[in-house]
Coordinates of C-alpha atoms in Angstrom, one line a residue:
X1 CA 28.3 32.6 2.7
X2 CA 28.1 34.7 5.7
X3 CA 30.3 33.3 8.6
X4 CA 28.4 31.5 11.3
X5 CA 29.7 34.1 14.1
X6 CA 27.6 36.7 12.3
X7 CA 24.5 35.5 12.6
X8 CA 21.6 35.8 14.7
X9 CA 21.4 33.9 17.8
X10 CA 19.5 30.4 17.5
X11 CA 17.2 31.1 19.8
X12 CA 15.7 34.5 17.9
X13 CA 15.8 32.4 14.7
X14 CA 13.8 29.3 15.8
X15 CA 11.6 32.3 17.5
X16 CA 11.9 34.2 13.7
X17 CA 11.0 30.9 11.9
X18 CA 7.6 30.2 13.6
X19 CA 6.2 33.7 13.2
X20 CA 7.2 33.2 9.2
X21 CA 5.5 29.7 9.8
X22 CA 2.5 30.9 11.7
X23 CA 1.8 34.0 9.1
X24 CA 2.2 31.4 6.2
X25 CA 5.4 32.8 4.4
X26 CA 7.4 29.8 3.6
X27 CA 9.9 31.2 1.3
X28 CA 11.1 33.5 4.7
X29 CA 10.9 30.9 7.0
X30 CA 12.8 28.1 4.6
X31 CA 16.0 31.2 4.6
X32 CA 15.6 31.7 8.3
X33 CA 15.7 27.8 9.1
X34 CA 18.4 27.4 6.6
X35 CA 20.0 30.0 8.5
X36 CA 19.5 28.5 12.1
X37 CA 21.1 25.0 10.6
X38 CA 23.9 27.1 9.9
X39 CA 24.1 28.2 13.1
X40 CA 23.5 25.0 14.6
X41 CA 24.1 22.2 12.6
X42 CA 23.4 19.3 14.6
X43 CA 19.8 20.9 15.2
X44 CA 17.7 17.8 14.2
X45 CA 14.5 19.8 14.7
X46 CA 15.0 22.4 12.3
X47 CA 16.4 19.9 9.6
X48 CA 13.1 18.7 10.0
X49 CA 11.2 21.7 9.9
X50 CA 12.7 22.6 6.8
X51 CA 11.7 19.7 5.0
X52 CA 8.3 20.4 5.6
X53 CA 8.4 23.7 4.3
X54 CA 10.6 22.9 1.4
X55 CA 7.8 19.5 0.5
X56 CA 5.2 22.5 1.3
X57 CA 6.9 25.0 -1.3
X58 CA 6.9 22.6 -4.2
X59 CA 10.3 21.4 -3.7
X60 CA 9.7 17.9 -3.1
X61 CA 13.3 16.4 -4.4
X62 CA 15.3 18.9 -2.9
X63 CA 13.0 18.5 0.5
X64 CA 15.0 15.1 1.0
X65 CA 18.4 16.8 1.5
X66 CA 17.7 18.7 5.1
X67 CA 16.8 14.8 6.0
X68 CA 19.8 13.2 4.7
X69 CA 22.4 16.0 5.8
X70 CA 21.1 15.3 9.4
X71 CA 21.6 11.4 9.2
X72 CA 25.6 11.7 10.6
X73 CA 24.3 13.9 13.9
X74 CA 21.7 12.0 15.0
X75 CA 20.7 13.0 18.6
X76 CA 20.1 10.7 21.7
X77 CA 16.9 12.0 21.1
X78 CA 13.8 8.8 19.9
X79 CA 10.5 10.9 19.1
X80 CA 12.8 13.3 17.2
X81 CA 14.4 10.5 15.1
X82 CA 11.2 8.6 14.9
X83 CA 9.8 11.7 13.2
X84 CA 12.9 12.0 10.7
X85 CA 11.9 7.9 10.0
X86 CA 9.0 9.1 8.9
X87 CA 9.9 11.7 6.5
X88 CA 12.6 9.5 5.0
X89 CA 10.5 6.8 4.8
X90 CA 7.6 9.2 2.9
X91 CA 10.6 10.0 0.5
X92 CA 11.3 6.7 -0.9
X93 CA 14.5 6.5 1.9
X94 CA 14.3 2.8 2.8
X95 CA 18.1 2.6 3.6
X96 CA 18.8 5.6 5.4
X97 CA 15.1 5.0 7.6
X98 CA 16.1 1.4 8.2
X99 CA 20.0 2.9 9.6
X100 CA 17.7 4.9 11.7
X101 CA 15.6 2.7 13.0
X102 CA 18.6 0.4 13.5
X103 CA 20.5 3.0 15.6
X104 CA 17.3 3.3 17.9
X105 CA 17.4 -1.0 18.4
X106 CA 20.2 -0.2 20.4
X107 CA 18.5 2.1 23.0
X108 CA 18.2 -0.4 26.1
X109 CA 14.9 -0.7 27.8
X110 CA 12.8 1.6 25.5
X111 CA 9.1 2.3 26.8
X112 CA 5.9 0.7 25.2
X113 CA 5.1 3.7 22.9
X114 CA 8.5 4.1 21.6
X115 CA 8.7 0.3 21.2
X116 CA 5.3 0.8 19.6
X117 CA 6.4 3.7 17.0
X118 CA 9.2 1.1 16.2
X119 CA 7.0 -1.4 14.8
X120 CA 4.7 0.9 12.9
X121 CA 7.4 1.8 11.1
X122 CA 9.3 -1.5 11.0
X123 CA 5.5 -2.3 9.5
X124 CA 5.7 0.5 6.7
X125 CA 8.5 -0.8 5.2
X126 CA 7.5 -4.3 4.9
X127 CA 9.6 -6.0 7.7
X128 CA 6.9 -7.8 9.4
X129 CA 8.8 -10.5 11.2
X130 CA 11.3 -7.6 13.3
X131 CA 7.4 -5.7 13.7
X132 CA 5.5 -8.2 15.1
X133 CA 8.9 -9.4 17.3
X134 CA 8.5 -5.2 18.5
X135 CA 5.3 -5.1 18.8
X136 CA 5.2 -8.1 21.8
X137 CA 7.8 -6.5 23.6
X138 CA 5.8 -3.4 23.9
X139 CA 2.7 -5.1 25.2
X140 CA 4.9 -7.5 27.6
X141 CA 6.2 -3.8 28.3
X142 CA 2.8 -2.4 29.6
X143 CA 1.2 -1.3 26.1
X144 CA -2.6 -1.6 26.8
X145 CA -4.6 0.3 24.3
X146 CA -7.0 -1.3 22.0
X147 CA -5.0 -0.3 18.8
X148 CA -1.6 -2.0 20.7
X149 CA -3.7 -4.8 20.6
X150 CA -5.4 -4.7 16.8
X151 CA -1.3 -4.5 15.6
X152 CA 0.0 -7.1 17.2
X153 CA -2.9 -9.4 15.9
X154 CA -2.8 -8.1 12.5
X155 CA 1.0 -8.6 12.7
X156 CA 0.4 -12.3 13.9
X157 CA -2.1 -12.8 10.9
X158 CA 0.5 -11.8 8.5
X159 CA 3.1 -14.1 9.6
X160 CA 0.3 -17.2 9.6
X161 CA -0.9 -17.6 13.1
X162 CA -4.1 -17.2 12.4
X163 CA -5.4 -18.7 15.3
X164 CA -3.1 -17.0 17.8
X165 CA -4.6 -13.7 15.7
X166 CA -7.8 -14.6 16.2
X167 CA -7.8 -15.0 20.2
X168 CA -5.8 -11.4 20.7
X169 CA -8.5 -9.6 18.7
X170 CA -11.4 -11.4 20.7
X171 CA -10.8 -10.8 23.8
X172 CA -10.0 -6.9 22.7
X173 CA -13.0 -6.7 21.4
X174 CA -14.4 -8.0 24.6
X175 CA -12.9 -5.0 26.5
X176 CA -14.1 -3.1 23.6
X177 CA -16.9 -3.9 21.7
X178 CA -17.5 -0.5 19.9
X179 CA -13.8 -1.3 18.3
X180 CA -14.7 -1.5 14.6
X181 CA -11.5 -1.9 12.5
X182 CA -11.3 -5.1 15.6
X183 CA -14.8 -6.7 14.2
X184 CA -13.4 -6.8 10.9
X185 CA -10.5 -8.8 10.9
X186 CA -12.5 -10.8 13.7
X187 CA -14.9 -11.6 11.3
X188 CA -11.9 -12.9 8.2
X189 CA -11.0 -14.7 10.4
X190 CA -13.9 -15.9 12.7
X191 CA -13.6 -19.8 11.8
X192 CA -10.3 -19.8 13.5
X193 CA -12.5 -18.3 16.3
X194 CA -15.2 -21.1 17.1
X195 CA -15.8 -20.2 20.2
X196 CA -16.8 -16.9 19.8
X197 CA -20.4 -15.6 18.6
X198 CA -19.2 -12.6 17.0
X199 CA -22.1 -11.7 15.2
X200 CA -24.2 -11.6 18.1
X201 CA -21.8 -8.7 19.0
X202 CA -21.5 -6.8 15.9
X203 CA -25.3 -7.2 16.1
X204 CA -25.5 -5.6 19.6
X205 CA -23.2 -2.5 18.2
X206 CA -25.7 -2.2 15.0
X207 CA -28.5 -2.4 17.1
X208 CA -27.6 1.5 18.3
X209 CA -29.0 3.9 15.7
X210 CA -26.4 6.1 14.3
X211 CA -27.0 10.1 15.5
X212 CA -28.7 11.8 12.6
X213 CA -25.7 14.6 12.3
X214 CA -22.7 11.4 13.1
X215 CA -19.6 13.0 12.3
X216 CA -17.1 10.6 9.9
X217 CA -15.7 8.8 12.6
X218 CA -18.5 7.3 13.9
X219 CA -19.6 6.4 10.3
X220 CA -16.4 4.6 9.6
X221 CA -17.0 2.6 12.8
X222 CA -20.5 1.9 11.8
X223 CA -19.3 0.9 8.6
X224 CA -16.8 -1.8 9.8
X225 CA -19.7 -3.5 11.8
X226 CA -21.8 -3.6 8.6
X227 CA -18.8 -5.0 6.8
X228 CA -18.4 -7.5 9.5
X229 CA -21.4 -8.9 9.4
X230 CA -21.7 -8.8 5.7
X231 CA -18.8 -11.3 5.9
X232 CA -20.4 -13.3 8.7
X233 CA -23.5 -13.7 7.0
X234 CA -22.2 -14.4 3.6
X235 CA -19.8 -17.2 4.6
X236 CA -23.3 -18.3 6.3
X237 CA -24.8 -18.4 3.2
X238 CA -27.3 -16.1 4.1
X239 CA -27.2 -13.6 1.0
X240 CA -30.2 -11.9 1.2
X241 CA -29.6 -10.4 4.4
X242 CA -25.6 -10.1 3.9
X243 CA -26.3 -7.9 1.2
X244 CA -28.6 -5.6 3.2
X245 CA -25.5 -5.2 5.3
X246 CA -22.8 -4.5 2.6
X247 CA -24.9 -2.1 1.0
X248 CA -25.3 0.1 4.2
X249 CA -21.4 -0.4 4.7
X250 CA -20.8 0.8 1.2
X251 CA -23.1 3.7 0.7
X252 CA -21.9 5.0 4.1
X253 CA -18.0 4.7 2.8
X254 CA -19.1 5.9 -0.8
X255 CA -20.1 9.0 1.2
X256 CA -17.2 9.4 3.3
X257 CA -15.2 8.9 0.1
X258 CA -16.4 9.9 -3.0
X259 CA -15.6 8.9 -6.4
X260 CA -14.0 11.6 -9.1
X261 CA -14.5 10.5 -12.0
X262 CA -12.9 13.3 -13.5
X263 CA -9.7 13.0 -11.6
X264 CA -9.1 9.1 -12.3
X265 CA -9.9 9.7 -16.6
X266 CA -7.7 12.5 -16.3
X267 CA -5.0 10.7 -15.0
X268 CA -5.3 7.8 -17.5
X269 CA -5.1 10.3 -20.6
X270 CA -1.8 11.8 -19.1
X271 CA -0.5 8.5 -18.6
X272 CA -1.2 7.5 -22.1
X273 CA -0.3 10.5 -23.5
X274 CA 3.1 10.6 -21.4
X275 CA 4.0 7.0 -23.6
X276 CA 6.3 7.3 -26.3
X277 CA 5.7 6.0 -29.5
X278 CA 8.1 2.9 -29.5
X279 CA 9.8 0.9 -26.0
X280 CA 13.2 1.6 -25.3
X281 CA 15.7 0.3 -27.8
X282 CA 18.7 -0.8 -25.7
X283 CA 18.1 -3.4 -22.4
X284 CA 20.7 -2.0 -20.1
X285 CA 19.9 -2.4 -16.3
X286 CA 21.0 0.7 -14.8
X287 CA 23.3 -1.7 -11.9
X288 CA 24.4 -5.2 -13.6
X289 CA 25.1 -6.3 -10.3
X290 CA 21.4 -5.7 -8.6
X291 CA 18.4 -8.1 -8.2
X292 CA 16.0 -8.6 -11.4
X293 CA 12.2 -6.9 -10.5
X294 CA 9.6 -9.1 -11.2
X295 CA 6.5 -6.8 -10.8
X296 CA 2.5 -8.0 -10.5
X297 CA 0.6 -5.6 -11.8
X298 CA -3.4 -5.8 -12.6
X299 CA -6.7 -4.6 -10.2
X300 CA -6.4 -5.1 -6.2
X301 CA -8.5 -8.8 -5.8
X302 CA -6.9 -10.0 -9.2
X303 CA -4.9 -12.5 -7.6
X304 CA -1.6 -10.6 -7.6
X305 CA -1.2 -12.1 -3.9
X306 CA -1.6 -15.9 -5.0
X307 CA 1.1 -15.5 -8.2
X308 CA 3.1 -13.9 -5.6
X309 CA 3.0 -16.6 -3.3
X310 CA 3.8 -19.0 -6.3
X311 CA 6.4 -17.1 -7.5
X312 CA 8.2 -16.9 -4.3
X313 CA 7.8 -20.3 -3.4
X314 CA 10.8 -20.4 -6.2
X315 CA 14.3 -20.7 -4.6
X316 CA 15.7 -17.7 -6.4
X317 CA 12.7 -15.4 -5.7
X318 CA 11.8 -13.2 -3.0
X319 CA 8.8 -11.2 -2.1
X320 CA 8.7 -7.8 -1.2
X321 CA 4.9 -7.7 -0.9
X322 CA 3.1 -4.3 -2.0
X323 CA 5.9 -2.2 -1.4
X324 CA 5.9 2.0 -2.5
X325 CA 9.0 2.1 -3.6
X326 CA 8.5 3.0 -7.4
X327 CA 6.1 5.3 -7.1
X328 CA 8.3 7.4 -4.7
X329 CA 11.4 7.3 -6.7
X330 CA 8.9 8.4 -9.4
X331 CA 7.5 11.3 -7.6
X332 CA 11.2 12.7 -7.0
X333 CA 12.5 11.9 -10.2
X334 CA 9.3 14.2 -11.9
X335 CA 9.5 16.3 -8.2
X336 CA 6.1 16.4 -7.5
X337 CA 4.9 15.2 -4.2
X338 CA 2.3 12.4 -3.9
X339 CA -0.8 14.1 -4.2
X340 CA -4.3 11.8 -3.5
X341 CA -6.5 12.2 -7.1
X342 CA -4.0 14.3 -9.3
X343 CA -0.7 12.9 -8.4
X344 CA -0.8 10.6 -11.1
X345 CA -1.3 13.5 -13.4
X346 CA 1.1 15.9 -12.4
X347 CA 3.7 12.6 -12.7
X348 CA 2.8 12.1 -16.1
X349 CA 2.6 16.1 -17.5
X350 CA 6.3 15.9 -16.0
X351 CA 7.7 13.1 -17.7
X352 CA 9.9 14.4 -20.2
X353 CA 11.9 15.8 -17.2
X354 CA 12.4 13.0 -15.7
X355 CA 15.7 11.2 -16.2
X356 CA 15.0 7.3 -16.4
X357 CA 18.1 6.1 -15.9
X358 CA 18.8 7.6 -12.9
X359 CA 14.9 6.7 -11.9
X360 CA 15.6 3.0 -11.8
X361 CA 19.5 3.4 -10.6
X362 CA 17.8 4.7 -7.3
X363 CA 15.2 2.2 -7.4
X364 CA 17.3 -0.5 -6.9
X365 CA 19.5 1.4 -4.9
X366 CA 17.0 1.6 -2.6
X367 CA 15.0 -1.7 -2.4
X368 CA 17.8 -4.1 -3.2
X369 CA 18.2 -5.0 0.3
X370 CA 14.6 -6.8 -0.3
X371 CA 15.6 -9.5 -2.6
X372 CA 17.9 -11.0 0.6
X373 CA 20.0 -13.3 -1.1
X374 CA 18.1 -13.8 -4.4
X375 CA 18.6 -13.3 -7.6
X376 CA 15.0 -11.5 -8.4
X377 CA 12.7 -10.2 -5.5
X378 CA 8.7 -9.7 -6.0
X379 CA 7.2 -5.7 -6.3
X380 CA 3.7 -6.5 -5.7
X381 CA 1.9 -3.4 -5.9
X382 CA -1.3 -3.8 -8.1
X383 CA -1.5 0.2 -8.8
X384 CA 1.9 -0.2 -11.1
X385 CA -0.5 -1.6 -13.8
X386 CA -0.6 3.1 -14.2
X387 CA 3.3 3.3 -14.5
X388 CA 4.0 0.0 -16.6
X389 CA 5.2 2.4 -19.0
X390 CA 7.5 4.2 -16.9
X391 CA 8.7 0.5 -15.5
X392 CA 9.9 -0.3 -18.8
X393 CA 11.7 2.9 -19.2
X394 CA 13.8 3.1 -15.9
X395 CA 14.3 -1.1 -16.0
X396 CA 14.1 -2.2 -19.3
X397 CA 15.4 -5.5 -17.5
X398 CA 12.3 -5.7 -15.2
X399 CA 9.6 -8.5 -16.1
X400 CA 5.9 -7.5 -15.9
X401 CA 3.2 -9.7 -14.9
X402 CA -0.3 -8.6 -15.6
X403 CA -2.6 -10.5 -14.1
X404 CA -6.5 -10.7 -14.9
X405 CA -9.9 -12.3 -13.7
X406 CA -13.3 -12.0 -15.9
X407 CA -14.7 -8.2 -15.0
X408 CA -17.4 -9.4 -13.0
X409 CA -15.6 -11.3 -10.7
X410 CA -12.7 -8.9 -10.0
X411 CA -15.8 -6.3 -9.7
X412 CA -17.7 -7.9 -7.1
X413 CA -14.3 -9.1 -5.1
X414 CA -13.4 -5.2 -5.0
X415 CA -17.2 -4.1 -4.4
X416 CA -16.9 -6.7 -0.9
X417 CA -13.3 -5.8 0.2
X418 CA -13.1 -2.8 3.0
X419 CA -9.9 -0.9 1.9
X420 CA -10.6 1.7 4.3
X421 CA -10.1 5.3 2.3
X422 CA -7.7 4.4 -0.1
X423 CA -9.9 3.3 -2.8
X424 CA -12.9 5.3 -3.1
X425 CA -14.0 3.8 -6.8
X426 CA -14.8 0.5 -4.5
X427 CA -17.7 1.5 -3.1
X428 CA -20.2 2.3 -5.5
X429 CA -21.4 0.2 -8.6
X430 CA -21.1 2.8 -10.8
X431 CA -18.4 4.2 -9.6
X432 CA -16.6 0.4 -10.0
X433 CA -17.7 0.4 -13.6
X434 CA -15.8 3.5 -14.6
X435 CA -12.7 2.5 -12.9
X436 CA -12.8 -0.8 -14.8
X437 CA -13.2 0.9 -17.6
X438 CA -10.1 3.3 -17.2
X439 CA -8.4 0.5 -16.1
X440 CA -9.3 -1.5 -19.6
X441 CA -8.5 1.3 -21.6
X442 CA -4.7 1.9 -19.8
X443 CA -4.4 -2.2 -20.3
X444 CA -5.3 -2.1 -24.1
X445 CA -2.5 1.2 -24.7
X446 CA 0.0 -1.1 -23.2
X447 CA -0.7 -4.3 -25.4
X448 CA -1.1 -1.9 -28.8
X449 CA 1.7 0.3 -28.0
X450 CA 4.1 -2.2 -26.2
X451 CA 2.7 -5.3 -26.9
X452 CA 6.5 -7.1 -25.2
X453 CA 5.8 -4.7 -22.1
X454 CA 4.7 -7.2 -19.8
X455 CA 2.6 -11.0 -19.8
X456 CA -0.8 -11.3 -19.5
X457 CA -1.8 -14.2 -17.1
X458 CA -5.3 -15.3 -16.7
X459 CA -6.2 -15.9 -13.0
X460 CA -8.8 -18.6 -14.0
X461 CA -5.8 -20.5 -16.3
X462 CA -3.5 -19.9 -12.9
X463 CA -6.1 -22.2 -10.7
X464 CA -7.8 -24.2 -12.9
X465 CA -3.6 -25.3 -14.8
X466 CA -1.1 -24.1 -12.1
X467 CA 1.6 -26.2 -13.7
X468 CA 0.7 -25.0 -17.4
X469 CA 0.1 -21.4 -16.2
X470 CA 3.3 -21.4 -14.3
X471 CA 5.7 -22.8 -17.1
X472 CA 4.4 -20.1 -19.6
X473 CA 5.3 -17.2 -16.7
X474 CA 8.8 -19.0 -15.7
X475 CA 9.7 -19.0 -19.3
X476 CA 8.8 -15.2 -19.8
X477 CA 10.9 -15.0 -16.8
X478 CA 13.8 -17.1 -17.4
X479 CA 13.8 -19.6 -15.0
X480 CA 12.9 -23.1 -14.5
X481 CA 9.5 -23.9 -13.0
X482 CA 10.0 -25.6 -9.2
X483 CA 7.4 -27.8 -7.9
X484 CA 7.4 -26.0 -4.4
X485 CA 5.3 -23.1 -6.6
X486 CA 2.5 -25.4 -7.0
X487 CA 2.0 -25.4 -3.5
X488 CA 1.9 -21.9 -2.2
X489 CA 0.2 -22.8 0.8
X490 CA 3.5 -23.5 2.0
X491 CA 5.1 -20.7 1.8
X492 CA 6.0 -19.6 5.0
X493 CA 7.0 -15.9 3.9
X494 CA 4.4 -13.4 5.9
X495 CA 1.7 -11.8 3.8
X496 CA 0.7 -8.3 4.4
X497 CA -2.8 -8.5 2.0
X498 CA -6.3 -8.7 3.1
X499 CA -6.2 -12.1 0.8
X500 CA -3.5 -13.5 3.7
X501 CA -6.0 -15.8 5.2
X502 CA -7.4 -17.6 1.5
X503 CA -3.6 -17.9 0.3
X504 CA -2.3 -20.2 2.8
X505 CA -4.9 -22.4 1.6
X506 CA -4.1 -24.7 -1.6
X507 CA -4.7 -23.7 -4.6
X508 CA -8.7 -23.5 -4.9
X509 CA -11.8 -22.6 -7.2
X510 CA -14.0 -20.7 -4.6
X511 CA -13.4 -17.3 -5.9
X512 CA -14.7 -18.0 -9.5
X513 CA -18.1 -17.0 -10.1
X514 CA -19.2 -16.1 -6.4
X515 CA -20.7 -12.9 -7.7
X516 CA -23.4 -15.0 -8.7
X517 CA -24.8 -15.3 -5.9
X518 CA -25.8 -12.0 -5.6
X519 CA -26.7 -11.4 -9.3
X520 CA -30.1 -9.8 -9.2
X521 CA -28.2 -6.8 -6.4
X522 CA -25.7 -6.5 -8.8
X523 CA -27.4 -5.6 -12.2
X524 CA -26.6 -2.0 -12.2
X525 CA -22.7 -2.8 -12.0
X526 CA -23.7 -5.6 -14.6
X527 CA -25.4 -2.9 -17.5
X528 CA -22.9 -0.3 -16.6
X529 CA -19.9 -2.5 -17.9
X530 CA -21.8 -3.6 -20.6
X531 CA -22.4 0.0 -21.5
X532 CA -18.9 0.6 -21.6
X533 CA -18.2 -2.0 -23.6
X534 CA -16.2 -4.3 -21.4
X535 CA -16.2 -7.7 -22.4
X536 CA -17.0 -11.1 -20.1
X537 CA -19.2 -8.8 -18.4

């Protein structure tokens, strides 16, 4: 390697690097930054930099070593290390991005916006409490911008004070009534509210007709007002005209997001066609000494959040909530980058690559530090129901809990939720019919091919026989059943789902069968299952 004296000055290679960047030749300007952090090697920004064009070229695992080299010569600089948090964190980094974020705790007297960057991040890795602690001192700091406000609130309604939630987001929404993503969690949680006549004023923002050519942020926005008062109205009781306003909320996100079919089959077949023929043969944890995984797999609106709450009620169990962390140890054990629609795919066609043990060794490497002091910890991700196979593989010590409501009733609580645009297959009826379908089919490989894999548990056996559901679960996972499980609505652990509200509540009924209500709207979703052959329909 050339000596460090013998190369260009920084200055013409940072200059050198962007030209390369701005005329698209990444394979130049990768050499040319690896060349300037030879130069300079505390140059934070170019570690940077060449992450992203190493992630761009292809070389997602090896993308994660520019970030990791620059953890020992980290500047006095916060927007620069806030960016590296964000790369580490998008690579499955939880330790080193939490030492990061640590180091910058120190800084005395940050401004709102850094203390504000702080908490979003705090808030992507699942530490709510330190979050919502950050995100007060920002607005006690000066912070006064509507989405400064919609944080802290949400943050709040995680950790249970609901009503303290509800009275931030109102009077936000006073100040700004066109603030969509603010009507919707107003209206979740508008009986904490009493006060307020909230659908007069999502009424007064629908009441403007939407420009014929709206561009996708205003029909987002319009959206989240439909959705609000779709909730408004249908806790009224009023379903006739509650429907009117999902169905405008829907077909305008089924728009801004459409369904590929194509995509989601696809990924299904590679995932089944990635399974071997038998389970693995010898139970070995990759590290004795680490925390068991007790993942919840099934559909989102399954009840995965109301087991969880159970579960952890349990003095030896911890919740991690819906954390990322297998999937990202996935994607750079087969190095391919997450990838919306195909990633799932291009995981699966790289499989035989991928070396298992090492796959689970570094993820409980990295998420250990969730589990506290207890002996298992909660990964309550409902999307691992795809990678149950690949669970078993990298922690054949791992228990899986698949749980399961009758199709129409997961359907219709999906069909009613706003994800935002992560789940595009919610929107449409037809659409919702295929995915259950794929979802049916990846369920059924797993019970014929590795029938031991993981234990079905029937949401409608979990509330109507807690106590009988419960001792069937804590016997698959090895532990003695605690009465504190049987009341969830206890558990004082925050809850980062939109289902945070219903499970603080005991242990209740309401969700079983609602979808009658609005049977005669829902016919289409009703035939298309039945066309597909899915049972309980």
């Amino acid at each position: 390697m050339a000596n460090s004296t013998s190369l260009p000055h920084a200055d013409d290679l940072r200059r050198l690097a962007q030209q390369y960047l701005r005329d698209k030749r990444l394979d130049s300007a990768q050499v040319t930054l690896e060349a300037l952090i030879l130069r300079e090697p505390g140059d934070l920004a170019a570690r940077l930099e060449l992450a992203r064009v190493m992630a761009a070229r292809g070389l997602w695992r090896a993308s994660t070593r520019p970030l990791l080299d620059g953890l020992p010569l980290l500047p006095r600089n916060m927007p620069l290390i806030l960016q590296l948090i964000q790369q580490l964190i998008s690579r499955g980094q939880s330790l080193a991005a939490r030492s990061c974020l640590d180091f910058l705790s120190q800084a005395p007297d940050p401004p709102s916006h850094l203390l504000l960057a702080q908490a979003h991040l705090r808030f992507a890795l699942g530490e709510i409490s330190i979050a919502l602690q950050l995100a007060k001192r920002a607005l006690n700091a000066g912070a006064d911008d509507p989405d400064d406000y919609h944080l802290y609130a949400m943050l709040l309604q995680f950790s249970g004070d609901l009503a303290a939630a509800g009275k931030v987001l109102a009077r936000c929404l006073a100040r700004w009534p066109g603030y969509g993503d603010v009507a919707v969690v107003l209206a979740n949680l508008h009986k904490h509210v009493p006060a307020l006549d909230l659908l007069a004023l999502v009424d007064k923002q629908l009441a403007k007709p939407l420009p014929e050519h709206a561009g996708a942020d205003r029909k987002f926005v319009r959206a989240d007002f439909e959705y609000a008062r779709f909730r408004l109205l249908d806790d009224a009781g009023q379903h006739n005209k509650a429907w009117a306003a999902l169905a405008h909320c829907n077909a305008l996100m089924h728009e801004l997001n459409p369904y590929d079919a194509g995509a989601v089959e696809a990924g299904t077949s590679a995932m089944i066609k990635a399974t071997p023929t038998a389970p693995p043969h010898a139970p070995v944890q990759p590290d004795g000494n680490a925390p068991t995984p007790i993942f919840i797999v099934g559909l989102p609106r399954s009840g995965t959040t109301l087991l969880d709450r159970m579960l952890s009620s349990h003095s030896c169990i911890a919740s991690a909530g819906e954390i990322q962390d297998f999937w990202q140890q996935l994607h750079l054990a087969a190095d391919s980058a997450p990838a919306p629609g195909t990633g799932l795919r291009r995981v699966a066609e790289q499989s035989q690559a991928i070396d298992f043990a090492e796959l689970g060794r570094n993820y409980l490497q990295q998420t250990r530090w969730r589990a506290g002091t207890s002996s298992h910890f909660i990964d309550k991700l409902p999307a691992n129901i795809q990678a149950v196979g690949f669970i078993r593989r990298a922690l054949p010590r791992a228990r899986i809990l698949h749980i399961f409501r009758p199709a129409m009733d997961v359907c219709f609580s999906n069909f009613k939720a706003l994800f935002g645009n992560t789940s595009a297959y919610s929107y449409d009826q037809q659409a919702l019919a295929h995915y259950y379908g794929q979802y049916a089919r990846l369920v059924e490989h797993w019970r014929t091919h590795w029938p031991d894999a993981m234990l079905d548990v029937s949401y409608t056996s979990l509330v109507t026989d807690p106590a009988g559901t419960l001792r069937q679960v804590f016997d698959f996972l090895g532990l003695e059943l605690e009465d504190a499980c049987l009341s969830p609505e206890h558990n004082q652990a925050p809850v980062a789902t939109p289902s945070n509200a219903q499970v603080r509540e005991p242990v209740h009924l309401r969700g079983n069968g609602s979808w009658r209500a609005y049977a005669s709207q829902l016919e289409p979703l009703q035939q298309a299952l039945k066309t597909i052959g899915v049972r309980e329909a």
